[in-house]
mmCIF file of C-alpha atoms in Angstrom:
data_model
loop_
_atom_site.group_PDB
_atom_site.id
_atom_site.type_symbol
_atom_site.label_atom_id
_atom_site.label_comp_id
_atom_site.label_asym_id
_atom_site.label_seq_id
_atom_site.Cartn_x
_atom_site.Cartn_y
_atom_site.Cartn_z
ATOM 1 C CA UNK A 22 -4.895 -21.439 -17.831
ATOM 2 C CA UNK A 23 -5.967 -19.950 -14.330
ATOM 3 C CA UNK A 24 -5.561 -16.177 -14.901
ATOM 4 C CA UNK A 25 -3.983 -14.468 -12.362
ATOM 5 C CA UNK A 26 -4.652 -11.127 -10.152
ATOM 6 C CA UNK A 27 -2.830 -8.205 -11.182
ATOM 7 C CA UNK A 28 -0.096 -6.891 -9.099
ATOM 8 C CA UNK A 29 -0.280 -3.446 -10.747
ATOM 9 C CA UNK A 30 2.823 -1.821 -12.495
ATOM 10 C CA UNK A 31 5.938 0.335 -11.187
ATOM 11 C CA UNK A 32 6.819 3.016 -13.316
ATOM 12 C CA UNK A 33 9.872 5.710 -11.838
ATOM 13 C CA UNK A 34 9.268 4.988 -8.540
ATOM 14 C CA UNK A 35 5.453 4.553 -8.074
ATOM 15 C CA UNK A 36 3.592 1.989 -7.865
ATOM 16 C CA UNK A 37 -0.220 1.657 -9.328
ATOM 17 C CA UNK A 38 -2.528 -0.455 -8.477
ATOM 18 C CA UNK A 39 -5.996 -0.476 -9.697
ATOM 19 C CA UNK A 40 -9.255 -1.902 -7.958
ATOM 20 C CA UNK A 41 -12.948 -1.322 -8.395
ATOM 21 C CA UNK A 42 -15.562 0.024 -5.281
ATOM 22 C CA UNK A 43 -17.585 -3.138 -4.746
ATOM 23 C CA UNK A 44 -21.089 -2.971 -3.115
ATOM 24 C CA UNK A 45 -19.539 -4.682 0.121
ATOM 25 C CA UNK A 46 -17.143 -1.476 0.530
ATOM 26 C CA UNK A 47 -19.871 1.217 0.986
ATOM 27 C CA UNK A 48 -22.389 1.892 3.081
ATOM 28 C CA UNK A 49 -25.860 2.541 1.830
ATOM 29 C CA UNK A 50 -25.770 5.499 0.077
ATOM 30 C CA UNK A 51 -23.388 3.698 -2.055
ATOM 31 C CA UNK A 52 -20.017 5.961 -0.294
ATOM 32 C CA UNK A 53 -16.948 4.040 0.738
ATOM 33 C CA UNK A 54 -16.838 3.310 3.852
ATOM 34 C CA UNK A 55 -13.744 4.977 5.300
ATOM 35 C CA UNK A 56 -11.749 2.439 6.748
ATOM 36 C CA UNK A 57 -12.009 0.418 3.597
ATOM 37 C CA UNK A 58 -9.597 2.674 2.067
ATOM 38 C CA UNK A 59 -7.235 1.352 4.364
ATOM 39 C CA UNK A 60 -7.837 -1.968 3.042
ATOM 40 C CA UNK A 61 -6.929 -1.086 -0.429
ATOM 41 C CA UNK A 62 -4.008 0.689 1.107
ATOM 42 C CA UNK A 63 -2.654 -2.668 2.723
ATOM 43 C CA UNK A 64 -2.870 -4.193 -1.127
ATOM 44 C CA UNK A 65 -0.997 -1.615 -2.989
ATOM 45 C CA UNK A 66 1.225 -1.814 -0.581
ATOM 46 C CA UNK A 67 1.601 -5.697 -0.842
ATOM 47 C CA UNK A 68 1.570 -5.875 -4.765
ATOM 48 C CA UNK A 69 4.440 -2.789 -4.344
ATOM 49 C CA UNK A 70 6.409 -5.146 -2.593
ATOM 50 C CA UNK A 71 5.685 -8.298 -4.858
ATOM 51 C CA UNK A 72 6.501 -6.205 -7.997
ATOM 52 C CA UNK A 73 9.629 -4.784 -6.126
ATOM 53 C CA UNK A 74 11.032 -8.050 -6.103
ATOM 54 C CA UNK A 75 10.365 -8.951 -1.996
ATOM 55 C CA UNK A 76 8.613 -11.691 -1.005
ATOM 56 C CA UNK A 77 6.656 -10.595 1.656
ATOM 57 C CA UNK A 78 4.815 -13.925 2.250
ATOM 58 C CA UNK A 79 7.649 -15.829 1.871
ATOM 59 C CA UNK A 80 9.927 -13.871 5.043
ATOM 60 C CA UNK A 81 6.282 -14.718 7.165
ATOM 61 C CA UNK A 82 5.968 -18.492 6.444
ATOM 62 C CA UNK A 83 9.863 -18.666 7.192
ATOM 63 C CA UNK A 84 9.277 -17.036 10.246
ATOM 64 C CA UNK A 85 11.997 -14.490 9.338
ATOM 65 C CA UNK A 86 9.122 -11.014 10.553
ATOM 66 C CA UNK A 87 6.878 -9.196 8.891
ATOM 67 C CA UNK A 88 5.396 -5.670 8.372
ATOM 68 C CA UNK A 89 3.396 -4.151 9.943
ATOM 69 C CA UNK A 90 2.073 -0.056 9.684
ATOM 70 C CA UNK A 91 3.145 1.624 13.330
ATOM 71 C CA UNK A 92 2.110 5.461 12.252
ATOM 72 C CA UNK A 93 0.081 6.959 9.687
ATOM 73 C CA UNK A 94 -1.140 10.428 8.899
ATOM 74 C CA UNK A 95 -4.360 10.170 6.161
ATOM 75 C CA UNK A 96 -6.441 12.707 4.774
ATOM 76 C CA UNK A 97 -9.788 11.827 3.147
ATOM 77 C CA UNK A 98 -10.435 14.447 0.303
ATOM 78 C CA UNK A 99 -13.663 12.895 -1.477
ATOM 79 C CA UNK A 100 -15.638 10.225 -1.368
ATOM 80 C CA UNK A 101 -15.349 7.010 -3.698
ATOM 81 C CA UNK A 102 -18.376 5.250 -4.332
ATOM 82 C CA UNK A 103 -19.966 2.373 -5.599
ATOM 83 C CA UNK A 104 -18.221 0.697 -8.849
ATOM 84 C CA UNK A 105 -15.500 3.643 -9.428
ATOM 85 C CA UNK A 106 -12.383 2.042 -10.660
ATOM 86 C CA UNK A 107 -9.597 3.430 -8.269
ATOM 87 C CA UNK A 108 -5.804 3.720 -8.578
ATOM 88 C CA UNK A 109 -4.027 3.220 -5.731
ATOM 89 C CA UNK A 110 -0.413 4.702 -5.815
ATOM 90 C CA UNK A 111 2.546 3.872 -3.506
ATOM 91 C CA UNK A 112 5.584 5.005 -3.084
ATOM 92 C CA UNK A 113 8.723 4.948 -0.346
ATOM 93 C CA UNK A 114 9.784 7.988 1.248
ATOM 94 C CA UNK A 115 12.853 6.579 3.160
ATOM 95 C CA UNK A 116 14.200 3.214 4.526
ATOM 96 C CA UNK A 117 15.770 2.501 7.919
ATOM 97 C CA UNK A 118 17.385 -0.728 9.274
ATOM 98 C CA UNK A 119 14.350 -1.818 10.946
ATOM 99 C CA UNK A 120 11.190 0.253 9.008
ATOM 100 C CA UNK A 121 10.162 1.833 5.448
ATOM 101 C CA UNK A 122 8.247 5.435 5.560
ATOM 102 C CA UNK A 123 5.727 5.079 2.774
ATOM 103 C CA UNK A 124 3.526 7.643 0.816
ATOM 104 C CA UNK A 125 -0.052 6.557 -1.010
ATOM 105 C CA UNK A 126 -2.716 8.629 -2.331
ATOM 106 C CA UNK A 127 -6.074 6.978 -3.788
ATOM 107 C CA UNK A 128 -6.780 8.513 -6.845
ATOM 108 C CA UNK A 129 -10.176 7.878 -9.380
ATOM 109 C CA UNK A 130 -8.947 9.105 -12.823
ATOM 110 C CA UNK A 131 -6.797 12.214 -12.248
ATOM 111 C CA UNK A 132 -8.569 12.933 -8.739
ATOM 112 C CA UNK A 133 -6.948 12.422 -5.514
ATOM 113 C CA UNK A 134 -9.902 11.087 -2.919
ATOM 114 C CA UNK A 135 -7.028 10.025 0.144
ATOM 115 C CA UNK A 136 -3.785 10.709 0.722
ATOM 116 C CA UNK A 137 -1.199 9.306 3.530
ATOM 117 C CA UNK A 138 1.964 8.796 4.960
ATOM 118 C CA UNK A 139 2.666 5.465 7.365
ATOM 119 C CA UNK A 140 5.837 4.196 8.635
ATOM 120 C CA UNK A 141 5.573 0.065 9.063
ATOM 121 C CA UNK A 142 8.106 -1.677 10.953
ATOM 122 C CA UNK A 143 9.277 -5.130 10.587
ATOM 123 C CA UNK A 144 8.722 -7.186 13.495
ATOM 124 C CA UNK A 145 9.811 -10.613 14.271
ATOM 125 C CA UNK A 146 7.670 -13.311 14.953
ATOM 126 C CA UNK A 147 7.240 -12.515 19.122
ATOM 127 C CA UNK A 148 6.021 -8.573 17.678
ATOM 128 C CA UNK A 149 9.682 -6.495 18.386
ATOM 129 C CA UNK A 150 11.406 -5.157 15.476
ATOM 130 C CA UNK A 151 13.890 -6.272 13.515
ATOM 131 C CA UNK A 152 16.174 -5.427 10.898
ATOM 132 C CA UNK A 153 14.809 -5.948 7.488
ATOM 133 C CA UNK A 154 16.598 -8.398 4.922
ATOM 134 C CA UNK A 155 20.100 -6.258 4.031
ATOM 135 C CA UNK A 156 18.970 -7.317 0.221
ATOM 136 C CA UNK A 157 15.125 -5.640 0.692
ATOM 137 C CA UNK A 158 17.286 -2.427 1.867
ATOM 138 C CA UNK A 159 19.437 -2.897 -0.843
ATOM 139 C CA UNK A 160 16.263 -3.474 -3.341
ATOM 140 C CA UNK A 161 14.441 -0.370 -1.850
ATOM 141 C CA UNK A 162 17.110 2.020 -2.276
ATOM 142 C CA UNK A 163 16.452 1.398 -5.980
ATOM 143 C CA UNK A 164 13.044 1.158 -6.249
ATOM 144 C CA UNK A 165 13.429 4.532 -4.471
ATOM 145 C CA UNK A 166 12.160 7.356 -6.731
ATOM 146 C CA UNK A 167 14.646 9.970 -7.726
ATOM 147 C CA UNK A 168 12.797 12.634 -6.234
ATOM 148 C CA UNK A 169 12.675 11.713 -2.513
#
């Protein structure tokens, strides 16, 4: 049996994904380079939508659009650095017909290192947007947590 990357859990709303600081995200010193976090960003928010039941790579091989992140506020707080195991956590702040405001923080154990806020659109296949699937609206209004 080929095991299989984990797509992290959802639990009331949130999703978690963990991932571990590799030598090829840091610089030197052995810090995180900052747009890396981005990069784990992009993931959580990919295994949040695998786990929330939407085929992401299926609606771009069908040539039915895709995501992608139009706006984002971040804050970096403190450094991760080499081999630190990281949680990434992701969670939707609102949906529209044609985008989904999202809110992630990077945490290592109970410490928040980055937080943001990014709005991505889905675009069809010529870069305009679109509306999103009526059953991935349907699907985020109850992956929704209770409190936003």
């Amino acid at each position: 049996m080929i095991p299989q990357p984990s797509s992290g859990a959802l639990d009331g709303g949130i999703h978690r994904l963990m991932a571990r600081v590799y030598f090829e995200d840091t610089d030197t010193a052995g810090i995180m380079y900052h747009a890396k976090y981005l990069h784990f960003m992009e993931r959580g928010r990919t295994e949040y939508l695998r786990v929330g039941g939407i085929d992401h790579g299926a609606a771009v091989k069908a040539g039915l659009g895709a995501y992608a992140v139009t706006e984002m506020q971040i804050k970096w707080l403190r450094p991760a650095r080499l081999d630190d195991v990281l949680s990434i956590e992701t969670r939707l702040l609102g949906v529209r017909a044609a985008a989904c405001r999202i809110a992630q923080r990077i945490l290592r154990d109970s410490e928040t290192l980055t937080e943001a806020t990014l709005t991505a659109a889905f675009l069809d296949p010529a870069g305009r947007p679109r509306r999103q699937p009526a059953e991935w609206i349907a699907r985020f209004n109850l992956l929704m947590p209770q409190d936003a």
